[in-house]
Amino acid sequence: DNAALWKALSAEYDLRLYAVNDIVTPLAFDTLQDLGVSGRGSALLDALFTLQNEYQGLPLAGVLFLTDGANNTGTTESALLEDFALPVFTVGAGERSRYRDIQIAEKRVVNFAFLRSPVTVDFTLKSWGYQGTTVPVILKQGNQVVATTMVPIAQPEFTAPISFTFTPREIGTFSYAVETPLQVGEMIESNNRKEFSLHVIRDKIRILIVSGRPSWSYRFLRRALKSDPTIDLISFIILRTPSDVVNVPERQLSLIPFPTNRLFTRELGNFDLLIFDNFSYTFYFPLPYLEHIKRFVAEGGAFAMFGGDQSFGDGGYAQTPLEEILPVEMLPKPGGYAFLPGKMELTREGETHPITQITVDGEENRLLWEEMPVLKGFNRVLRVKPGAIVLGNYALAGKDQRFPLLVAMKYKKGRTLALLTDQTWRWNFEMVGKKKGNRHYLRFVRQMIRWLVKDPTFKQVQVLTSKETYQIGEEAEIRVRVFNNDFSPATDAVLTLTVKDTQAGVRELSPAPAAQPGEYVATYQPDHPGIFTVRAVARSRQARGSSPSFSDQILGSDETLFRMVQPQIEFENAAPGEALLRKMADLTGGRYFSATTPWQEIREEIRKRLAGKAEYRIVEERPLELRNTLWAFLALLSLFSLEWIIRRRGGLA
């Protein structure tokens, strides 16, 4: 009975009450019933030295601690108490043998991983009081179960390492959690789950090129891609067709057969980008394989077709699944390749699109493209599809005629591109011949690749937070950058911005335009810890009639995560720490009591141990003679005079 103990001790001692977490706070006795868990943790040893310093020079008799023995922050070296000048009495709250809890503790978790590469996360399971039980431990991504393992608990106090290895299949930042179900009789539920975030990036961009024949276009494209250390390239070049007459047995040929079945069924999903360079499929694999490519793009992959006399309609792709995903409609019959000279001419969209941004300055970029060498041929197409973006036209030399040359499009989750010529190698070869270098050609190729594979820097919608981790009480700032399809700032986008967490569900925010064109800002201040998912979806605004309205065209979407934390390590290891409490008492001349010890026994033991201690302490003694101390004499005289005046007015003198 704590109340009875306080009352008994108050009758004999001047009690001062304090709450201890990571700091020491004075308390009133009538607030004890409202005392809860607060602060980052418990600093028991630091609290002792704080109290000793506060009462230095005063007759402090001793310290009584009512605690579970957790000392999880601040000083942890109990041997320092050997020089502590006061007896410490400790009352242990709870019995370790009756404590029941299972905890997931983080051991080693990386915060980033590579796409399609296995990643391992390590945790520790701690258990008290569940020997003989087998518990499941589950790894989740959001609400989806990624992996499960069973852990047999062999001892009353048990610790076991837990490792999960999995392979990320998407780029982005994702929320994961390792958790175990609540067991019967568990005293703490909040430590059964540990959340973490994982930022998945590409180690390298994996590209598959299939080229219909050796050519200058293939040579310079391959050289450009091989010079980029972030690209992992696999290429196949057709050196003979099945119709070629070869007067030796097939097994004696040094050329390997084209592994179409493996590439376009089992291995296709392991690539980020597939390029057909002047390649006709008709000799090598059946039409259903094109359906696999279509599905690959729909699920987030990228596909590009480069021109030539075996490409587009001349390659037999009209009215096939590839025509459906490409940004152009093809001529239904062969004969669409024209050997006519012309130059690449940027469109308005091409002036701002990242693919054709070979320099930062807009005017300089336009002049550089005008300087690019003349091309010698292009593929005609029937038309450009709605929603596709023409970045460059083929302007015929000496004629006022233009045809689509470079066209890009988004298809479901993926992206596609049509480069309607096999002559871009001239932008490398001839510019080097003019001693102006090939850096602009290389930049064009790299920008094109990165747009196709959705490099994060080329996203039309980008969600950013000012930092990844906030403390409870801080306000999270969320910024969203939105670009139109031509990558000009979307100053009038229709933006839907939501924040989702496991406790409060989904909440919609109201972003406001920021000072930077195409940028929007919002704030959010959660009142509880956790991992929060921010999602932005942007749509274009278009005019209908006399007033602007919303369109159904999605410019893009993006997600990011931020963590809200409340530094609280009290539940990291909440088992009663009886050993520390006994050591504190033994080193200081006090005594340890269990929670079941009667209050009368605690009072008697404290009285016995403190018997004979002085109730006061003389700190300094200094004799003063009034006759030699004028200010003291005058002060005393004033007090006597004041007392006489008061008595006289009261009729007492």
XYZ file of C-alpha atoms in Angstrom:
653
model
C 0.000 0.000 0.000
C 2.015 2.972 -1.278
C -0.329 5.551 0.261
C 0.136 4.040 3.730
C 3.898 3.966 3.237
C 4.003 7.631 2.168
C 1.844 8.616 5.138
C 4.034 6.735 7.619
C 7.274 8.136 6.231
C 5.844 11.675 6.063
C 5.223 11.546 9.804
C 8.933 10.974 10.473
C 10.751 12.604 7.555
C 10.449 15.590 5.267
C 9.545 13.719 2.065
C 10.262 15.184 -1.393
C 8.653 13.355 -4.315
C 10.132 13.163 -7.844
C 9.265 11.475 -11.109
C 12.214 9.998 -12.964
C 12.433 9.338 -16.696
C 15.276 10.843 -18.703
C 15.005 13.879 -16.395
C 14.071 14.408 -12.742
C 10.805 16.292 -12.125
C 9.323 17.352 -8.732
C 5.839 15.965 -8.032
C 2.967 16.716 -5.686
C 1.578 13.743 -3.729
C -1.944 14.292 -5.047
C -0.734 13.791 -8.656
C 0.582 10.273 -8.126
C -2.538 8.602 -9.487
C -2.140 10.518 -12.764
C 1.509 9.575 -13.252
C 2.100 7.741 -16.550
C 4.916 6.728 -18.867
C 6.705 9.725 -20.370
C 10.104 10.797 -21.628
C 12.576 8.855 -23.729
C 13.418 6.288 -21.071
C 14.603 5.834 -17.490
C 17.903 7.271 -16.201
C 17.961 5.907 -12.637
C 21.670 6.395 -11.962
C 21.705 9.903 -13.389
C 18.732 10.741 -11.153
C 20.691 9.799 -8.020
C 23.559 12.129 -8.832
C 21.126 14.892 -9.818
C 19.398 14.670 -6.408
C 22.710 14.539 -4.547
C 23.878 17.730 -6.275
C 20.547 19.472 -5.694
C 20.638 18.828 -1.929
C 24.359 19.342 -1.502
C 24.998 20.900 1.924
C 21.516 20.016 3.229
C 20.643 17.178 5.663
C 19.450 14.656 3.075
C 18.993 11.295 4.796
C 18.517 8.896 1.900
C 16.734 8.045 -1.340
C 13.801 5.679 -1.842
C 13.195 4.371 -5.363
C 9.927 2.717 -6.432
C 10.784 1.431 -9.926
C 10.875 -1.572 -12.244
C 14.665 -1.229 -12.459
C 14.870 -0.078 -16.077
C 17.970 2.050 -16.628
C 18.002 2.446 -20.390
C 19.424 5.911 -20.929
C 22.169 8.045 -19.453
C 24.773 6.522 -17.119
C 24.774 2.713 -17.060
C 27.881 2.039 -14.941
C 26.481 1.087 -11.523
C 29.992 0.853 -9.999
C 29.972 4.655 -9.822
C 27.616 4.313 -6.837
C 30.448 3.053 -4.617
C 31.243 6.697 -3.824
C 27.605 7.739 -3.459
C 27.168 9.368 -0.036
C 23.535 8.397 0.657
C 21.801 5.058 1.282
C 19.490 4.077 -1.561
C 16.403 1.980 -0.793
C 14.831 0.293 -3.804
C 11.376 -1.230 -4.139
C 11.076 -3.395 -7.230
C 7.830 -2.974 -9.176
C 6.905 -6.345 -10.621
C 8.450 -9.807 -10.405
C 10.699 -10.923 -13.237
C 9.561 -14.542 -12.918
C 5.951 -13.474 -13.599
C 6.758 -11.038 -16.404
C 5.368 -12.123 -19.805
C 6.226 -10.353 -23.016
C 7.469 -10.907 -26.572
C 9.411 -8.143 -28.285
C 10.687 -7.540 -31.821
C 13.946 -5.604 -31.611
C 15.777 -4.148 -34.572
C 19.281 -5.473 -35.110
C 20.443 -4.436 -38.577
C 18.213 -2.960 -41.256
C 19.543 -1.284 -44.385
C 17.573 1.709 -45.618
C 18.145 1.085 -49.325
C 18.297 -1.888 -51.669
C 18.872 -2.596 -55.336
C 16.122 -3.603 -57.729
C 15.990 -7.365 -58.375
C 18.851 -7.981 -55.922
C 18.246 -9.931 -52.692
C 18.295 -7.863 -49.506
C 18.521 -9.210 -45.953
C 17.079 -7.562 -42.855
C 18.003 -8.785 -39.372
C 15.932 -8.524 -36.220
C 15.954 -10.062 -32.758
C 13.050 -11.734 -30.990
C 13.106 -11.467 -27.178
C 10.755 -13.436 -24.979
C 9.956 -13.633 -21.277
C 7.676 -16.333 -19.852
C 6.690 -18.204 -23.044
C 8.982 -21.223 -22.953
C 7.636 -24.193 -24.910
C 5.703 -21.922 -27.296
C 6.305 -21.514 -31.033
C 5.417 -18.066 -32.406
C 5.171 -16.864 -36.009
C 7.157 -13.824 -37.106
C 5.877 -12.116 -40.253
C 7.483 -9.684 -42.694
C 4.945 -7.417 -44.402
C 5.067 -4.771 -47.100
C 2.028 -2.687 -46.306
C -0.727 -5.280 -45.848
C 0.964 -7.879 -48.060
C 2.809 -10.774 -46.404
C 6.321 -11.074 -47.856
C 7.720 -13.887 -45.676
C 6.959 -15.851 -42.495
C 9.124 -17.831 -40.111
C 8.334 -19.861 -36.985
C 10.428 -19.373 -33.853
C 10.374 -22.022 -31.069
C 10.932 -20.478 -27.627
C 13.096 -22.788 -25.550
C 13.706 -20.921 -22.274
C 11.851 -18.616 -19.846
C 14.104 -15.736 -20.946
C 14.889 -16.274 -24.597
C 16.581 -14.353 -27.418
C 16.743 -15.485 -31.052
C 18.027 -13.789 -34.234
C 15.573 -13.447 -37.119
C 16.587 -12.846 -40.746
C 14.432 -12.262 -43.787
C 15.810 -12.245 -47.330
C 13.625 -10.980 -50.161
C 14.013 -9.445 -53.620
C 12.444 -6.020 -54.376
C 10.685 -5.914 -57.743
C 9.775 -2.214 -57.894
C 11.655 1.052 -57.624
C 10.573 3.503 -54.937
C 10.316 3.894 -51.185
C 8.257 1.265 -49.396
C 7.057 0.653 -45.848
C 7.781 -2.719 -44.244
C 7.053 -4.181 -40.822
C 8.188 -7.228 -38.865
C 5.575 -8.374 -36.377
C 4.435 -11.251 -34.227
C 0.861 -11.801 -32.993
C -0.064 -10.814 -29.439
C 0.153 -13.803 -27.121
C -2.129 -14.617 -24.188
C -1.030 -12.756 -21.074
C 1.399 -10.340 -22.776
C 1.931 -7.213 -20.725
C 3.075 -4.912 -23.566
C 1.579 -4.959 -27.057
C 3.386 -2.024 -28.680
C 6.753 -3.804 -28.941
C 5.371 -6.728 -31.002
C 5.901 -4.775 -34.216
C 8.875 -2.984 -35.713
C 8.446 -0.814 -38.800
C 11.126 0.232 -41.261
C 11.291 1.838 -44.690
C 13.292 0.659 -47.689
C 14.380 2.824 -50.605
C 14.739 0.623 -53.706
C 17.024 1.901 -56.449
C 18.568 0.482 -59.591
C 22.044 -0.907 -59.346
C 22.230 -0.813 -63.140
C 19.775 -0.285 -65.968
C 19.393 -3.628 -67.754
C 18.881 -3.205 -71.505
C 18.252 -5.827 -74.171
C 18.913 -4.805 -77.799
C 17.963 -6.912 -80.807
C 19.395 -5.555 -84.051
C 18.388 -6.812 -87.483
C 21.857 -6.496 -89.066
C 25.308 -5.011 -88.426
C 25.074 -1.281 -89.041
C 26.593 2.063 -88.115
C 23.491 2.804 -86.077
C 23.935 -0.333 -83.961
C 27.685 0.255 -83.596
C 27.413 3.772 -82.223
C 24.367 3.000 -80.071
C 26.147 0.041 -78.482
C 29.282 2.108 -77.907
C 27.247 4.873 -76.231
C 25.501 2.420 -73.900
C 28.694 0.519 -73.073
C 30.386 3.778 -72.053
C 27.786 4.332 -69.324
C 28.797 2.431 -66.134
C 25.199 2.491 -64.868
C 23.987 0.363 -67.808
C 24.152 -3.409 -68.094
C 23.753 -4.214 -71.799
C 22.901 -7.487 -73.524
C 22.629 -7.322 -77.303
C 21.875 -9.750 -80.121
C 22.679 -8.930 -83.706
C 21.328 -10.970 -86.610
C 24.160 -12.048 -88.927
C 22.157 -14.467 -91.001
C 18.496 -15.235 -91.555
C 16.851 -18.657 -91.799
C 16.546 -18.124 -95.571
C 20.308 -17.783 -96.036
C 21.928 -20.754 -97.783
C 24.730 -22.240 -95.659
C 26.650 -25.216 -97.068
C 27.822 -26.579 -93.694
C 25.946 -28.457 -90.968
C 24.203 -26.282 -88.366
C 26.255 -27.724 -85.501
C 29.490 -26.579 -87.160
C 28.505 -22.913 -87.233
C 30.176 -20.677 -84.662
C 27.121 -18.437 -84.443
C 24.782 -19.141 -81.543
C 21.084 -19.554 -82.283
C 18.815 -16.666 -81.322
C 17.337 -17.731 -77.883
C 13.905 -16.280 -78.549
C 11.953 -18.575 -76.253
C 14.125 -17.845 -73.223
C 14.391 -14.106 -73.899
C 10.743 -13.350 -74.538
C 9.184 -15.661 -71.991
C 11.387 -16.341 -68.951
C 13.974 -13.527 -69.007
C 12.037 -10.531 -70.308
C 10.933 -9.391 -66.847
C 14.575 -9.107 -65.736
C 15.178 -6.196 -68.116
C 14.225 -2.550 -67.758
C 14.250 -1.714 -71.462
C 13.876 -3.658 -74.722
C 15.049 -2.074 -77.992
C 14.299 -3.371 -81.497
C 16.875 -1.770 -83.814
C 15.808 -2.190 -87.450
C 14.656 -5.709 -86.624
C 11.817 -7.744 -88.140
C 10.453 -10.490 -85.942
C 8.766 -12.500 -88.711
C 11.655 -14.939 -89.282
C 12.448 -15.589 -85.626
C 9.444 -15.980 -83.356
C 5.665 -16.204 -83.551
C 3.180 -13.398 -82.982
C 2.281 -14.471 -79.381
C 5.770 -13.400 -78.269
C 4.784 -9.827 -79.120
C 1.980 -10.203 -76.579
C 4.635 -10.935 -73.961
C 6.370 -7.661 -74.854
C 3.076 -5.801 -74.641
C 2.418 -7.243 -71.171
C 6.009 -6.395 -70.145
C 5.383 -2.726 -70.965
C 1.917 -2.667 -69.411
C 3.430 -3.865 -66.131
C 6.029 -1.100 -66.061
C 8.721 -2.025 -68.580
C 9.989 0.124 -71.456
C 10.159 -0.530 -75.208
C 11.743 1.433 -78.057
C 11.716 0.759 -81.791
C 14.392 2.338 -83.996
C 13.872 2.817 -87.714
C 15.236 1.208 -90.847
C 14.060 -0.835 -93.792
C 13.173 -3.784 -91.476
C 11.325 -1.763 -88.867
C 7.812 -0.446 -88.204
C 5.509 -1.304 -91.134
C 8.421 -2.666 -93.184
C 9.130 -5.115 -90.359
C 5.591 -6.481 -90.322
C 4.526 -4.764 -87.078
C 1.348 -3.140 -88.408
C -1.764 -4.422 -86.627
C 0.295 -6.386 -84.097
C 0.456 -6.013 -80.287
C 3.562 -3.834 -80.721
C 1.642 -1.290 -82.789
C -0.793 -1.036 -79.885
C 1.899 -0.002 -77.421
C 3.945 2.236 -79.745
C 3.064 5.949 -80.120
C 2.475 5.753 -83.902
C 0.112 3.950 -86.263
C 2.056 2.246 -89.040
C 1.515 2.005 -92.772
C -0.256 -1.297 -93.448
C 2.130 -2.290 -96.277
C 5.931 -2.333 -96.626
C 7.707 0.429 -98.495
C 7.468 3.099 -95.837
C 11.200 3.800 -95.564
C 12.197 6.910 -97.546
C 15.822 7.609 -98.540
C 15.473 11.370 -98.421
C 17.817 13.841 -96.633
C 16.498 15.889 -93.748
C 17.229 17.274 -90.294
C 15.790 16.849 -86.832
C 13.656 19.860 -85.957
C 12.504 20.238 -82.360
C 8.824 20.741 -81.667
C 7.563 23.021 -78.888
C 7.325 19.966 -76.615
C 10.808 18.880 -77.615
C 12.258 22.181 -76.433
C 11.419 21.311 -72.801
C 11.350 17.489 -72.769
C 14.298 15.813 -70.945
C 15.034 13.436 -73.843
C 15.992 16.317 -76.132
C 17.568 18.509 -73.427
C 21.201 18.078 -74.455
C 22.071 21.319 -72.672
C 20.394 23.248 -69.849
C 19.967 26.578 -71.595
C 16.895 26.532 -73.858
C 18.230 28.781 -76.627
C 21.575 27.018 -76.677
C 19.762 23.669 -76.843
C 17.775 24.786 -79.898
C 20.917 26.012 -81.693
C 22.746 22.752 -80.982
C 19.966 20.718 -82.565
C 20.003 22.994 -85.595
C 23.729 22.280 -85.889
C 23.260 18.496 -85.884
C 24.192 16.777 -89.191
C 21.737 15.911 -91.938
C 20.099 12.466 -91.823
C 19.679 10.363 -94.965
C 16.408 8.512 -94.425
C 13.340 7.941 -92.237
C 10.284 5.717 -91.769
C 6.893 7.047 -92.789
C 3.958 6.240 -90.508
C 0.223 6.649 -90.884
C -0.281 9.005 -87.959
C 0.744 9.838 -84.394
C -1.579 8.458 -81.730
C -3.597 10.729 -79.426
C -1.721 11.287 -76.181
C 1.694 10.710 -77.773
C 4.259 13.522 -77.787
C 6.210 14.434 -80.926
C 9.583 15.719 -79.739
C 11.162 16.131 -83.153
C 10.098 16.189 -86.798
C 12.019 15.103 -89.883
C 12.256 18.293 -91.943
C 13.019 17.396 -95.580
C 15.966 19.271 -97.003
C 14.864 22.033 -99.360
C 11.162 21.300 -98.849
C 8.502 22.578 -96.483
C 7.550 19.068 -95.407
C 7.796 17.533 -91.958
C 7.207 14.003 -90.720
C 7.248 12.572 -87.194
C 10.758 11.504 -86.224
C 10.972 11.138 -82.443
C 7.714 10.250 -80.661
C 7.208 9.199 -77.022
C 4.208 7.824 -75.138
C 3.172 6.292 -71.842
C 1.401 2.936 -72.096
C -0.295 1.893 -68.862
C 2.539 1.530 -66.314
C 5.313 1.583 -68.923
C 6.770 3.888 -71.559
C 7.478 3.497 -75.280
C 9.365 5.443 -77.928
C 9.547 5.461 -81.723
C 12.753 6.764 -83.341
C 11.800 6.718 -87.011
C 15.275 6.613 -88.539
C 18.440 4.519 -88.548
C 20.646 7.545 -89.219
C 21.285 9.014 -85.735
C 24.826 7.612 -85.808
C 25.658 10.640 -88.001
C 25.119 12.863 -84.937
C 28.138 11.092 -83.471
C 30.341 10.316 -86.466
C 30.065 13.573 -88.382
C 30.202 15.831 -85.297
C 33.466 14.127 -84.310
C 34.666 14.671 -87.877
C 33.964 18.379 -87.420
C 36.055 18.215 -84.226
C 33.035 19.119 -82.081
C 32.925 15.857 -80.150
C 30.201 13.303 -79.532
C 29.041 14.470 -76.099
C 25.699 15.735 -77.417
C 24.905 12.397 -79.070
C 25.895 10.540 -75.900
C 23.724 12.825 -73.768
C 20.778 12.320 -76.125
C 21.097 8.519 -75.844
C 21.441 8.608 -72.049
C 18.535 11.016 -71.585
C 16.364 8.843 -73.840
C 17.217 5.701 -71.859
C 16.568 7.331 -68.497
C 13.217 8.737 -69.557
C 12.133 5.326 -70.832
C 13.072 3.508 -67.626
C 11.417 6.216 -65.464
C 14.506 7.515 -63.761
C 13.267 9.383 -60.634
C 14.717 12.662 -61.922
C 12.433 12.385 -64.972
C 9.175 11.830 -63.123
C 6.366 14.210 -64.044
C 5.203 14.163 -60.428
C 7.777 14.255 -57.635
C 6.856 14.177 -53.928
C 9.483 15.441 -51.506
C 9.598 15.935 -47.742
C 12.015 18.279 -45.989
C 13.485 15.284 -44.120
C 12.863 11.570 -43.659
C 12.352 11.506 -39.867
C 10.428 13.936 -37.657
C 9.903 14.091 -33.900
C 6.389 14.111 -32.440
C 5.327 17.758 -32.340
C 7.181 18.684 -35.521
C 5.336 19.650 -38.691
C 6.177 17.694 -41.833
C 6.553 19.861 -44.929
C 5.499 18.158 -48.162
C 6.406 19.566 -51.571
C 5.088 18.289 -54.900
C 6.627 19.169 -58.260
C 4.395 18.641 -61.294
C 5.370 18.783 -64.968
C 3.240 18.655 -68.092
C 3.811 15.961 -70.698
C 6.372 18.193 -72.400
C 8.016 18.722 -68.969
C 7.103 22.363 -68.712
C 5.986 23.318 -65.156
C 2.321 22.406 -64.600
C 1.189 25.648 -62.996
C -2.523 24.769 -63.111
C -2.469 21.043 -62.352
C -5.277 19.405 -60.423
C -3.475 17.747 -57.524
C -4.766 15.086 -55.145
C -2.477 14.723 -52.134
C -3.087 12.130 -49.421
C -1.301 10.877 -46.318
C -1.850 7.330 -45.110
C -0.858 5.628 -41.879
C -1.867 2.441 -40.126
C -3.722 4.194 -37.290
C -5.659 7.072 -38.831
C -6.204 5.700 -42.342
C -6.091 8.060 -45.322
C -6.338 11.819 -44.967
C -6.504 14.262 -47.888
C -4.381 17.402 -47.715
C -4.913 20.754 -49.416
C -1.682 21.789 -51.154
C -1.133 25.419 -52.127
C 0.970 26.718 -55.044
C 4.530 27.556 -54.001
C 6.769 30.333 -55.311
C 8.418 27.988 -57.829
C 6.168 27.409 -60.912
C 4.734 23.902 -60.938
C 5.496 23.354 -57.249
C 2.901 22.848 -54.519
C 3.321 22.698 -50.748
C 1.346 21.280 -47.820
C 2.021 20.484 -44.171
C 0.956 17.634 -41.905
C 1.482 17.149 -38.169
C 0.607 13.666 -36.863
C 0.062 13.213 -33.138
C 1.391 9.658 -33.008
C 4.538 7.843 -34.184
C 4.628 5.676 -37.286
C 5.529 5.556 -40.978
C 3.372 7.781 -43.172
C 2.891 7.306 -46.917
C 2.430 10.477 -48.960
C 0.855 10.002 -52.392
C 0.253 12.625 -55.053
C -1.772 12.202 -58.247
C -1.758 15.056 -60.759
C -4.222 15.617 -63.584
C -4.162 18.248 -66.293
C -6.646 21.099 -66.436
C -8.206 21.906 -69.798
C -10.680 24.434 -71.121
C -14.191 23.267 -71.987
C -16.375 25.982 -73.355
C -15.925 29.298 -71.630
C -14.410 28.045 -68.380
C -11.578 25.692 -67.379
C -12.477 22.257 -66.082
C -10.770 19.055 -65.024
C -9.664 16.529 -67.603
C -9.177 12.817 -67.127
C -5.572 12.884 -68.329
C -3.245 11.723 -65.574
C 0.068 13.540 -65.645
C 1.576 11.126 -63.171
C 1.775 10.023 -59.577
C 4.442 9.578 -56.950
C 4.827 8.345 -53.395
C 7.270 8.868 -50.599
C 7.472 8.030 -46.910
C 8.375 9.883 -43.781
C 8.725 8.591 -40.240
C 7.280 10.250 -37.141
C 9.088 9.096 -34.002
C 8.602 9.598 -30.309
C 11.921 8.770 -28.657
C 10.658 6.194 -26.177
C 12.905 3.299 -25.267
C 11.038 2.387 -22.098
C 9.377 -0.605 -23.782
C 12.509 -1.854 -25.546
C 13.345 -4.049 -22.563
C 10.610 -3.683 -19.991
C 11.386 -6.771 -17.887
C 11.851 -5.897 -14.183
C 15.519 -5.176 -13.452
C 15.837 -6.691 -9.980
C 19.617 -7.242 -10.291
C 20.324 -3.539 -10.798
C 18.070 -2.520 -7.900
C 19.838 -4.953 -5.530
C 23.216 -3.663 -6.662
C 22.175 -0.032 -6.137
C 21.089 -0.828 -2.568
C 24.156 -2.927 -1.726
C 26.676 -0.362 -2.999
C 25.134 2.532 -1.036
C 24.250 0.830 2.253
C 20.523 0.710 1.552
C 18.286 -2.287 1.017
C 16.235 -3.842 -1.767
C 12.538 -4.721 -1.211
C 10.296 -6.753 -3.470
C 6.923 -5.389 -4.496
C 5.213 -7.792 -2.076
C 7.106 -6.561 1.000
C 4.631 -5.105 3.584
C 4.893 -1.349 3.937
C 5.430 -1.666 7.690
C 8.584 -3.705 7.090
C 9.875 -1.149 4.584
C 9.257 1.685 7.073
C 10.988 -0.154 9.948
C 14.025 -1.018 7.838
C 14.390 2.572 6.639
C 14.023 3.854 10.248
C 16.704 1.428 11.451
C 19.181 2.250 8.681
C 18.719 6.010 9.111
C 18.839 5.956 12.940
C 21.372 8.369 14.387
C 21.637 10.459 11.255
C 21.739 14.208 12.093
C 18.592 16.113 11.324
C 20.636 19.173 10.436
C 24.176 19.985 9.442
C 26.259 23.042 10.439
C 27.772 24.237 7.189
C 29.622 27.336 8.485
C 30.035 29.163 11.840
C 31.021 32.852 12.017
C 30.966 34.984 15.280
C 29.832 38.660 14.953
C 30.198 41.484 17.534
C 27.331 43.977 17.329
C 29.431 46.903 18.516
C 31.818 46.381 15.635
C 29.055 45.714 13.074
C 27.128 48.938 12.495
C 24.672 47.592 9.902
C 23.673 44.690 12.156
C 23.259 47.010 15.168
C 21.036 49.422 13.182
C 18.938 46.565 11.795
C 18.367 45.169 15.275
C 17.524 48.621 16.641
C 14.992 49.152 13.845
C 13.246 45.873 14.621
C 12.945 46.728 18.339
C 11.617 50.213 17.493
C 9.038 48.794 15.068
C 7.887 46.270 17.642
C 7.475 49.042 20.266
C 5.417 51.226 17.868
C 3.076 48.363 17.048
C 2.566 47.512 20.713
C 1.906 51.155 21.581
C -0.753 51.551 18.873
C -2.412 48.419 20.136
C -2.540 49.789 23.668
C -0.066 47.256 24.949
C 2.676 49.734 25.868
